[in-house]
Coordinates of C-alpha atoms in Angstrom, one line a residue:
X15 CA 9.5 40.0 -11.9
X16 CA 9.8 36.4 -11.6
X17 CA 8.8 34.6 -8.0
X18 CA 7.9 31.3 -6.6
X19 CA 6.1 30.8 -3.9
X20 CA 5.7 27.6 -1.3
X21 CA 5.3 27.1 2.2
X22 CA 7.4 24.3 4.3
X23 CA 6.1 21.1 4.0
X24 CA 5.5 18.6 7.1
X25 CA 7.6 15.8 5.2
X26 CA 10.4 18.7 4.3
X27 CA 11.0 18.7 8.3
X28 CA 13.7 16.4 10.0
X29 CA 14.4 15.2 13.4
X30 CA 16.1 18.6 14.0
X31 CA 12.7 20.2 13.6
X32 CA 13.3 22.4 10.6
X33 CA 13.8 21.7 6.7
X34 CA 16.0 19.4 6.0
X35 CA 19.0 20.2 3.8
X36 CA 17.6 18.2 0.5
X37 CA 14.4 20.1 1.0
X38 CA 16.0 23.1 0.2
X39 CA 17.4 21.8 -3.1
X40 CA 13.8 20.7 -4.0
X41 CA 12.5 23.8 -3.5
X42 CA 15.4 25.3 -5.9
X43 CA 14.8 22.7 -8.4
X44 CA 10.9 23.5 -8.3
X45 CA 12.2 27.3 -8.8
X46 CA 13.9 26.4 -11.8
X47 CA 11.2 24.7 -13.4
X48 CA 8.8 27.7 -12.6
X49 CA 11.4 30.0 -13.9
X50 CA 11.4 27.9 -17.4
X51 CA 7.8 28.1 -17.1
X52 CA 8.5 32.0 -17.1
X53 CA 10.6 32.4 -20.1
X54 CA 8.5 29.9 -22.1
X55 CA 9.6 26.5 -21.6
X56 CA 6.5 25.3 -19.8
X57 CA 5.2 21.8 -21.2
X58 CA 4.1 23.1 -24.2
X59 CA 6.7 25.2 -25.0
X60 CA 9.3 22.3 -24.3
X61 CA 7.4 20.1 -26.6
X62 CA 7.0 22.7 -29.6
X63 CA 10.4 23.9 -29.1
X64 CA 12.0 20.5 -28.8
X65 CA 14.2 22.4 -26.0
X66 CA 14.9 22.2 -22.0
X67 CA 17.1 23.2 -20.0
X68 CA 19.4 21.2 -17.5
X69 CA 21.7 22.5 -14.5
X70 CA 25.2 22.1 -14.9
X71 CA 26.3 22.9 -11.3
X72 CA 24.6 24.5 -8.3
X73 CA 26.1 25.7 -5.1
X74 CA 23.6 25.9 -1.4
X75 CA 24.0 28.3 1.3
X76 CA 21.7 27.7 4.1
X77 CA 21.6 30.5 6.0
X78 CA 18.8 30.3 8.4
X79 CA 16.5 27.3 9.6
X80 CA 13.1 27.3 7.9
X81 CA 10.1 25.6 10.0
X82 CA 6.9 23.8 9.1
X83 CA 4.4 25.8 7.5
X84 CA 6.9 28.8 6.9
X85 CA 6.0 30.6 3.9
X86 CA 9.1 30.6 1.4
X87 CA 9.3 32.9 -1.5
X88 CA 12.1 32.4 -4.0
X89 CA 13.3 34.9 -6.4
X90 CA 16.1 35.1 -9.4
X91 CA 18.7 37.3 -10.4
X92 CA 20.7 36.6 -13.6
X93 CA 24.6 36.9 -13.2
X94 CA 25.5 36.2 -16.6
X95 CA 24.2 35.0 -20.0
X96 CA 25.4 33.8 -23.7
X97 CA 23.7 32.1 -26.2
X98 CA 22.9 28.5 -24.6
X99 CA 23.8 29.3 -21.0
X100 CA 22.5 31.3 -17.7
X101 CA 24.3 31.8 -14.6
X102 CA 21.5 32.0 -12.1
X103 CA 21.3 33.4 -8.6
X104 CA 18.4 32.1 -6.1
X105 CA 17.1 33.9 -3.0
X106 CA 14.8 32.0 -0.6
X107 CA 13.3 34.3 2.0
X108 CA 10.6 34.0 4.3
X109 CA 7.4 36.2 4.3
X110 CA 9.5 38.5 7.0
X111 CA 12.1 38.9 4.1
X112 CA 14.4 37.2 6.1
X113 CA 17.1 35.5 3.7
X114 CA 17.2 31.6 4.4
X115 CA 19.2 30.4 1.7
X116 CA 21.0 30.7 -1.8
X117 CA 21.4 28.7 -4.7
X118 CA 23.7 29.8 -7.4
X119 CA 23.4 27.5 -10.5
X120 CA 24.9 27.3 -14.2
X121 CA 21.8 26.2 -16.4
X122 CA 22.4 24.9 -20.0
X123 CA 19.9 25.1 -22.7
X124 CA 19.2 21.6 -24.4
X125 CA 18.1 20.4 -27.9
X126 CA 15.9 17.6 -26.8
X127 CA 15.9 15.9 -30.5
X128 CA 19.7 16.2 -30.8
X129 CA 20.5 15.7 -26.7
X130 CA 23.0 18.3 -27.3
X131 CA 23.6 21.9 -25.9
X132 CA 22.1 24.6 -28.2
X133 CA 21.2 28.0 -28.1
X134 CA 18.2 29.4 -26.7
X135 CA 15.3 29.4 -29.2
X136 CA 14.4 33.1 -30.1
X137 CA 11.3 33.5 -27.7
X138 CA 13.1 32.1 -24.9
X139 CA 16.4 34.2 -25.7
X140 CA 14.2 37.3 -26.0
X141 CA 12.7 36.6 -22.5
X142 CA 15.7 35.7 -20.9
X143 CA 17.3 39.1 -22.9
X144 CA 14.7 41.0 -20.9
X145 CA 15.5 40.0 -17.6
X146 CA 19.3 40.5 -18.3
X147 CA 18.7 44.0 -19.2
X148 CA 17.0 44.7 -15.7
X149 CA 19.4 42.3 -13.8
X150 CA 22.6 43.3 -15.5
X151 CA 23.3 46.5 -13.5
X152 CA 22.4 44.8 -9.8
X153 CA 25.0 44.3 -7.3
X154 CA 26.6 40.8 -7.0
X155 CA 25.2 39.3 -3.9
X156 CA 28.0 38.3 -1.5
X157 CA 27.3 34.5 -1.5
X158 CA 28.4 34.5 -5.5
X159 CA 31.4 32.3 -6.1
X160 CA 32.1 31.3 -2.6
X161 CA 34.5 28.0 -2.0
X162 CA 34.2 25.5 0.4
X163 CA 37.4 25.0 2.4
X164 CA 38.4 24.9 6.0
X165 CA 40.2 28.1 6.5
X166 CA 43.9 27.3 8.5

């Protein structure tokens, strides 16, 4: 199971005394990088395969405040997948299991030589397929697909 762990760093805390909104985005961005490592796209994998993953779209939900030195645990759920894209959902919790934030993202595989979208390399597709087999039966989290708007 994939998991990325960190703690709220001093420079992530803003004038309100809790983690700044940009820090949440940064933690989720780091989680994407660690996820890439997990599926075989670490530095060597990216170089050898001439392949990487780009983020196409992100939707963050800030649910609870995180404070300096608080432990952060980020997990992932695959929501959908095709040959070159994966729709993912990250949850950020503290060490008490309190849900602090979520990030729904669309990620796309890129051939770095051609600088174009391309299907996942076989070994990456295999790892993603294993995760998909575990995740496709999971319930869709309530934050997935949310719209932003002022209710009238």
